[in-house]
mmCIF file of C-alpha atoms in Angstrom:
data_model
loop_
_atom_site.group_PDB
_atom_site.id
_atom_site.type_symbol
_atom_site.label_atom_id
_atom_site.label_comp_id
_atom_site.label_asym_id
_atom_site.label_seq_id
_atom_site.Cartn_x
_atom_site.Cartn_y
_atom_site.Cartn_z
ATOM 1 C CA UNK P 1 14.432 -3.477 -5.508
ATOM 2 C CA UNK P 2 11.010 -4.702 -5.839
ATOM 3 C CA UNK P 3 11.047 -5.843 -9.503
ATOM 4 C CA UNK P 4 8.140 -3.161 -10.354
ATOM 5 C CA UNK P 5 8.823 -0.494 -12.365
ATOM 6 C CA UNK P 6 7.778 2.852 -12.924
ATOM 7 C CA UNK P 7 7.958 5.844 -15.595
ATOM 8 C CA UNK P 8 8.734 8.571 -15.281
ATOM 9 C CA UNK P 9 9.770 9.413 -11.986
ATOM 10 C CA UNK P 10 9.058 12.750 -11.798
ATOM 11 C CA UNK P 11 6.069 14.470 -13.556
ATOM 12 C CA UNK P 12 5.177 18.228 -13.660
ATOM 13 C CA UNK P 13 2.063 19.450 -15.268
ATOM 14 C CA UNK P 14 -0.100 22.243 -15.755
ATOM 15 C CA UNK P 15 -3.897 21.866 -14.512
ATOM 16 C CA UNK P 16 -6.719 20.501 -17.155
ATOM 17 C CA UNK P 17 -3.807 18.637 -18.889
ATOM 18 C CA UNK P 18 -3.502 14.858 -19.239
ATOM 19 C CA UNK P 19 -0.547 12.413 -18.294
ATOM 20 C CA UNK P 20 0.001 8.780 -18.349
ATOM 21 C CA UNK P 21 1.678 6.908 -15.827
ATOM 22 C CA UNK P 22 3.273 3.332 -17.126
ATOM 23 C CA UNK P 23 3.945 0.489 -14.396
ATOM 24 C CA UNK P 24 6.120 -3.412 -15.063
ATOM 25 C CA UNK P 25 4.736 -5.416 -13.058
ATOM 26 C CA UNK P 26 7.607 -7.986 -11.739
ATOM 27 C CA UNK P 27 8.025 -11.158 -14.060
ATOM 28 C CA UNK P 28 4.992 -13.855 -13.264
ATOM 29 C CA UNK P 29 2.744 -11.352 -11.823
ATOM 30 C CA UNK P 30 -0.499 -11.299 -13.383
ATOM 31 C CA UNK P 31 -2.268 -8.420 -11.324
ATOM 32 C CA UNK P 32 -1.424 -4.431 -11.298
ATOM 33 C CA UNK P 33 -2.623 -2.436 -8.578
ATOM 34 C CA UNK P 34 -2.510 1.562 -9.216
ATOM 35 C CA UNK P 35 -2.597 4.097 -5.941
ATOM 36 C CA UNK P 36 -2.512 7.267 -4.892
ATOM 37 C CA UNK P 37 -0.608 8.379 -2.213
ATOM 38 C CA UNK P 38 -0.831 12.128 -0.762
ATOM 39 C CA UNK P 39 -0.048 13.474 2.783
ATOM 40 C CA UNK P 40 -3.906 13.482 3.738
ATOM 41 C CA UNK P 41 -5.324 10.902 2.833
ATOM 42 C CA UNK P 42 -2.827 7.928 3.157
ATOM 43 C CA UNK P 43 -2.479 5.180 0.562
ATOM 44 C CA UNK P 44 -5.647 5.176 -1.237
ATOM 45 C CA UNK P 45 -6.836 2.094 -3.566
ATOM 46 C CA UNK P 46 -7.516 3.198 -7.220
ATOM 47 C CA UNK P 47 -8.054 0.412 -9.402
ATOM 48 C CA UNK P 48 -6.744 -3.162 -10.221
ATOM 49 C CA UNK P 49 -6.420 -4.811 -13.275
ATOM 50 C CA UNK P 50 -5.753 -9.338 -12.960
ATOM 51 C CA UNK P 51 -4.876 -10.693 -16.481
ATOM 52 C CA UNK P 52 -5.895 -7.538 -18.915
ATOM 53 C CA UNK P 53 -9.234 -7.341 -17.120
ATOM 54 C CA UNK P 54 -10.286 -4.887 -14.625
ATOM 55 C CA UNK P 55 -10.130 -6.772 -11.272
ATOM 56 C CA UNK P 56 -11.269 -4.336 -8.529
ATOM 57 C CA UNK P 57 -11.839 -0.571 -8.141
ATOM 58 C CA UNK P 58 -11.525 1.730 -5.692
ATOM 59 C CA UNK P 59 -11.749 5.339 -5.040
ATOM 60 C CA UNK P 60 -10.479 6.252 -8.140
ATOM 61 C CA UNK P 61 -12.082 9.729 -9.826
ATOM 62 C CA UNK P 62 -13.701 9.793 -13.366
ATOM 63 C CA UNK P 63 -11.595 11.791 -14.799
ATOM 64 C CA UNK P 64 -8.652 8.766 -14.068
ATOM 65 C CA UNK P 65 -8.485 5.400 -16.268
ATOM 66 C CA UNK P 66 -6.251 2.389 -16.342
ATOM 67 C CA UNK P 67 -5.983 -0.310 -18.871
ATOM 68 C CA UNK P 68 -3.511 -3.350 -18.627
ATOM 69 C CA UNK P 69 -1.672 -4.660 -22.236
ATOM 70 C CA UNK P 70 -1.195 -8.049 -23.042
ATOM 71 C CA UNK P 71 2.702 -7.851 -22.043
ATOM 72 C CA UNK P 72 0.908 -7.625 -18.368
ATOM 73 C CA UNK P 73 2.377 -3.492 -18.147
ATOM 74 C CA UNK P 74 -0.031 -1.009 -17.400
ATOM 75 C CA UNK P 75 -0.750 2.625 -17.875
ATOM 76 C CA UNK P 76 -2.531 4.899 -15.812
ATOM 77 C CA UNK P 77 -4.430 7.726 -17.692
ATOM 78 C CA UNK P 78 -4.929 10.932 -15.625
ATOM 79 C CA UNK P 79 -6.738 13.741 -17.899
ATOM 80 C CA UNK P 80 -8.122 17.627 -17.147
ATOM 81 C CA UNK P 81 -5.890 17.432 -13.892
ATOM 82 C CA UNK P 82 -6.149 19.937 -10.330
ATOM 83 C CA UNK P 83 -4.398 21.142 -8.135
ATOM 84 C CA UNK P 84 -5.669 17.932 -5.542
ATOM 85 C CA UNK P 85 -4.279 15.833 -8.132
ATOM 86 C CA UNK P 86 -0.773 16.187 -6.956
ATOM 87 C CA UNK P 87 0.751 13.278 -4.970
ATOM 88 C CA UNK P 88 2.364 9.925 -5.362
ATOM 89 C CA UNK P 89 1.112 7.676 -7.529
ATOM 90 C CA UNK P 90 2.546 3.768 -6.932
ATOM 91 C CA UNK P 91 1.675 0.840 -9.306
ATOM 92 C CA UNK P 92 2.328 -2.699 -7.323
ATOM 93 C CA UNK P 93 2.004 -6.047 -8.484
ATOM 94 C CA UNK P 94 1.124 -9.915 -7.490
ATOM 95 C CA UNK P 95 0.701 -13.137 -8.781
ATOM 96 C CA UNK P 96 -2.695 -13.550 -7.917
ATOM 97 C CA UNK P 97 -5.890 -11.783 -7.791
ATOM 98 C CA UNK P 98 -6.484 -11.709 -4.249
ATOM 99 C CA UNK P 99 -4.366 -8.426 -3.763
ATOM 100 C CA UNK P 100 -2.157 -10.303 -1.226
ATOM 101 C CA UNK P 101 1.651 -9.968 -1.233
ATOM 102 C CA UNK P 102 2.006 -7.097 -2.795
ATOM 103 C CA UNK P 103 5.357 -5.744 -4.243
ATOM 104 C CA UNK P 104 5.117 -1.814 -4.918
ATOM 105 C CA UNK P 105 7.097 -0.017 -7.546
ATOM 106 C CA UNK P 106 9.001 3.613 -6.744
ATOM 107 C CA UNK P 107 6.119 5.447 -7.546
ATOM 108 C CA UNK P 108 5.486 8.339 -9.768
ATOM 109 C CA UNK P 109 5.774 12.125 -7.877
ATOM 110 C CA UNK P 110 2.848 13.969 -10.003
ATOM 111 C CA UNK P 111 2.985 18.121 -9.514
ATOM 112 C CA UNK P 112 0.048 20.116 -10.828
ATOM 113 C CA UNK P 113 0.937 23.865 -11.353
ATOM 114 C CA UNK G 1 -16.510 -0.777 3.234
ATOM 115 C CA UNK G 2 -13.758 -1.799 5.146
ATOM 116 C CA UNK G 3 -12.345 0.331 7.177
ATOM 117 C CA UNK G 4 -8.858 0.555 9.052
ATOM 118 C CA UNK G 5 -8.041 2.861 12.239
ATOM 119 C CA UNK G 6 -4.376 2.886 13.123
ATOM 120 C CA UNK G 7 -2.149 4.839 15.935
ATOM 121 C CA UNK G 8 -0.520 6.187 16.590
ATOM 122 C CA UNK G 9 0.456 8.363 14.006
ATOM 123 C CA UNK G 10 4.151 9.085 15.394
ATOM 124 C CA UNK G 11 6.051 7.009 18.031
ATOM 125 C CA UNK G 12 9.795 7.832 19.123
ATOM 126 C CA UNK G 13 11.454 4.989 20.781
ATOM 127 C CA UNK G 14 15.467 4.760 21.704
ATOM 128 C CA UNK G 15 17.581 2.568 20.095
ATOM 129 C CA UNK G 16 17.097 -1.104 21.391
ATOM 130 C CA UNK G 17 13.724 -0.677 22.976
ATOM 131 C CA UNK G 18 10.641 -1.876 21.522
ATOM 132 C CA UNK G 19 7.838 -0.336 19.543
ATOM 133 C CA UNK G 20 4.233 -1.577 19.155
ATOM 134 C CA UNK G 21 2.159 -0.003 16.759
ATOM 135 C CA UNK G 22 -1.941 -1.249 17.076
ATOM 136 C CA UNK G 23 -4.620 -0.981 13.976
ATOM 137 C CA UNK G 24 -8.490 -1.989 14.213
ATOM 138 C CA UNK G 25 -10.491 -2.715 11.350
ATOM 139 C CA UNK G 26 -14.793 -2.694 11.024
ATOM 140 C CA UNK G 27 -15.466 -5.528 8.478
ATOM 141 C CA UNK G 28 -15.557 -8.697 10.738
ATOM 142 C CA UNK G 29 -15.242 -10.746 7.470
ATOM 143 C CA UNK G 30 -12.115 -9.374 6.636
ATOM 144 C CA UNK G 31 -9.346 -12.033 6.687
ATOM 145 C CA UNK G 32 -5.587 -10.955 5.864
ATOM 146 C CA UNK G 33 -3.674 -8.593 7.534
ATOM 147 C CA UNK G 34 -0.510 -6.929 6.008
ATOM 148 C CA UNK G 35 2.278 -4.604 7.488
ATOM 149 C CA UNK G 36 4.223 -2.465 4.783
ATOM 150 C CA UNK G 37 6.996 -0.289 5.660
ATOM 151 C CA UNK G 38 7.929 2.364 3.518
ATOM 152 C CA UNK G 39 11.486 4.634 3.537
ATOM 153 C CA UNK G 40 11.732 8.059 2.311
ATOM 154 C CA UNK G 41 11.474 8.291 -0.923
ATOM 155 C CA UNK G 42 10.610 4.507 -1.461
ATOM 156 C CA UNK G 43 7.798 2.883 -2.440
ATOM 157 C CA UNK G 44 5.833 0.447 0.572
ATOM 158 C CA UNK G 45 7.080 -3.145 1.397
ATOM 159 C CA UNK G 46 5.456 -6.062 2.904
ATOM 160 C CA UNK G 47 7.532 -7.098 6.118
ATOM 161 C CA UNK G 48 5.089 -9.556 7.806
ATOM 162 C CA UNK G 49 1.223 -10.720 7.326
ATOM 163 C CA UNK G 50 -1.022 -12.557 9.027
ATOM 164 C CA UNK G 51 -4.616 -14.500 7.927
ATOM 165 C CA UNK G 52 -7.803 -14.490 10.008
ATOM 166 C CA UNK G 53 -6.853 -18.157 11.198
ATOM 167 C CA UNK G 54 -3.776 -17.343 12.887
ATOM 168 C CA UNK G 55 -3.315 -15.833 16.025
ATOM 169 C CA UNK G 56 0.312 -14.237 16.151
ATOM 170 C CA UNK G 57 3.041 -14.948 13.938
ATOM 171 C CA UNK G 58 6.986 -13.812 14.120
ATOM 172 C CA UNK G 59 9.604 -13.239 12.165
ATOM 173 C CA UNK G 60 13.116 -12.220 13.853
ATOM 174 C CA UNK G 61 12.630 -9.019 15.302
ATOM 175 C CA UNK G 62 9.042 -8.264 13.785
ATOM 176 C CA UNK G 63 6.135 -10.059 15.169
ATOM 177 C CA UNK G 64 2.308 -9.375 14.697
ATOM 178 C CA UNK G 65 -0.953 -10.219 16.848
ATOM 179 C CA UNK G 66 -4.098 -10.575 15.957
ATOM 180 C CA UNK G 67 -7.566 -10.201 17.743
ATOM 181 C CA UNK G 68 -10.447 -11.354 15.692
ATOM 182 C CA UNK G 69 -13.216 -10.756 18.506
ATOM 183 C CA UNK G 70 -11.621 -7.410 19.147
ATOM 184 C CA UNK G 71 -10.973 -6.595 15.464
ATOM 185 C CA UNK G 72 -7.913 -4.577 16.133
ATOM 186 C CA UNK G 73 -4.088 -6.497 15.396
ATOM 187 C CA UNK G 74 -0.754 -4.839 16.379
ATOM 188 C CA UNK G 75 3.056 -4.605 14.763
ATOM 189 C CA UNK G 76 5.418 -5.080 17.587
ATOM 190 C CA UNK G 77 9.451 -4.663 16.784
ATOM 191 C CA UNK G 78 11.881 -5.335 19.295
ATOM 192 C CA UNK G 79 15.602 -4.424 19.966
ATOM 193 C CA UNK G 80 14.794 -1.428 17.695
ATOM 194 C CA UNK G 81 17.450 -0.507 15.349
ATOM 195 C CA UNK G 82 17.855 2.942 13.375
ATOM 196 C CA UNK G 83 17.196 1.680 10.034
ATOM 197 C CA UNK G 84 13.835 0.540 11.331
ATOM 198 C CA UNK G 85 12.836 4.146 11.247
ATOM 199 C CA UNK G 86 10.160 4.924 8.361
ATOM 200 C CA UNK G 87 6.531 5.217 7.648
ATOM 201 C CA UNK G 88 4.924 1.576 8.934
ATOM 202 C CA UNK G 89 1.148 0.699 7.323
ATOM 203 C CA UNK G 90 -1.444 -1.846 8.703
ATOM 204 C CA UNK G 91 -3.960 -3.178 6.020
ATOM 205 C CA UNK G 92 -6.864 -5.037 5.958
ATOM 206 C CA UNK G 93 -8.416 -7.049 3.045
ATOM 207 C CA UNK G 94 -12.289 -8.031 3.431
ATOM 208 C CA UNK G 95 -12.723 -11.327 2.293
ATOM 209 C CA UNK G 96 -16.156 -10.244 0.063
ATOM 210 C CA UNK G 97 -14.750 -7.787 -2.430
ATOM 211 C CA UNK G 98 -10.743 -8.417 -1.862
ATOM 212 C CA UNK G 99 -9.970 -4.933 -1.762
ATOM 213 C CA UNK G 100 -7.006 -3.864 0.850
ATOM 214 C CA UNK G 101 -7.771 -1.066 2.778
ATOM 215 C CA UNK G 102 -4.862 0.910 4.326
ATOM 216 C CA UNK G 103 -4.508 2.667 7.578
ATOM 217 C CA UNK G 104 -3.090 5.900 7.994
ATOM 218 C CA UNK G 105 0.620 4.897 8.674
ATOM 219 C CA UNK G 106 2.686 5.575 11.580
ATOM 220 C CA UNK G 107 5.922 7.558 11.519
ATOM 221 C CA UNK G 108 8.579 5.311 13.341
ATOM 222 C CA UNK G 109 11.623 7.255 14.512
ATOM 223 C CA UNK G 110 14.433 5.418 16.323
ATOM 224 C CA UNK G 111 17.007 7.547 18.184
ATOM 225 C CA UNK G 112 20.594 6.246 18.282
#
């Protein structure tokens, strides 16, 4: 167990509809990273937040925000989803902002119908 | 951007033998290298890294090397065991920006 946690587990959704995705980073850590994870295209970086701010971002669509609460959790807004949407989504934390030592939460399965 | 070549993409080793999995990277100013591993149905975990300034570093069975000139570093695992099977990522973080890129991952099956 990694200390990061993740809600909900499981997530089935119609296309064009909107979700949120809600990460715990483990106790101390200050930065959230958010990815998405599908057979294709690997482990792709989406966005980081260090501290409430927006840290770092990566590939991550448009149509996709995060934002990062002063209790350190963070959400991960997906809206007016597709089909290419589906996958793994993992939220990881680390103490720092230099995105070493990672821990990574169980991730989030996301299905878009 | 950074980014991270790894193979191969599946590797079958028996029980006991080892396995070496090898990654290169393109930003020559990158300078940390992680190794995740990640079990079905789990989310990735960091089992060894190395920085820029160090050339090889161990840790029981699990051992990594690193090229700089080359820009390519390798997981090695010896004595192989059957929980060792799983999905095994290389990552690179460019020392610029900060971001981690991943490589493709490399399906590790040990056979008892």
């Amino acid at each position: 167990d990694s200390g990061v946690t993740q809600t909900p587990k499981h997530l089935i959704t119609a296309t064009g509809q909107r979700v949120t995705l809600r990460c715990s980073p483990r106790s101390g850590d200050l930065s959230v990273y958010w990815y998405q994870q599908s057979l294709d295209q690997g482990l792709q970086f989406l966005i980081q937040y260090y501290n409430g701010e927006e840290r770092a971002k990566g590939n991550i669509l448009e149509r996709f925000s995060a934002q990062q609460f002063p209790d350190l959790h963070s959400e991960l807004n997906l809206s007016s989803l597709e089909l290419g949407d589906s996958a793994l989504y993992f939220c990881a934390s680390s103490v720092g902002a230099d995105q070493e030592t990672q821990y990574f939460g169980p991730g989030t399965r996301l299905l878009v119908l | 951007g950074e980014n991270v070549e790894q193979h191969p993409s599946t590797l079958s080793v028996q029980e006991g033998d080892s396995a070496v999995i090898k990654c290169t990277y393109s930003d020559s100013a990158s300078n940390y290298f992680p190794w995740y591993k990640q079990e079905l149905g789990k989310g990735p975990q960091l089992i060894i890294d190395i920085r820029s300034n160090v050339g090889e570093k161990k840790d029981q069975r699990i051992a990594v090397t690193l090229n700089k000139t080359a820009k390519h570093f390798s997981l090695h695992i010896t004595e192989t065991q059957p929980e060792d099977s799983a999905v095994y990522f290389c990552a690179a973080r460019a020392r610029i920006h900060q971001k981690v890129t991943f490589g493709i991952g490399t399906k590790l099956q040990v056979i008892p």
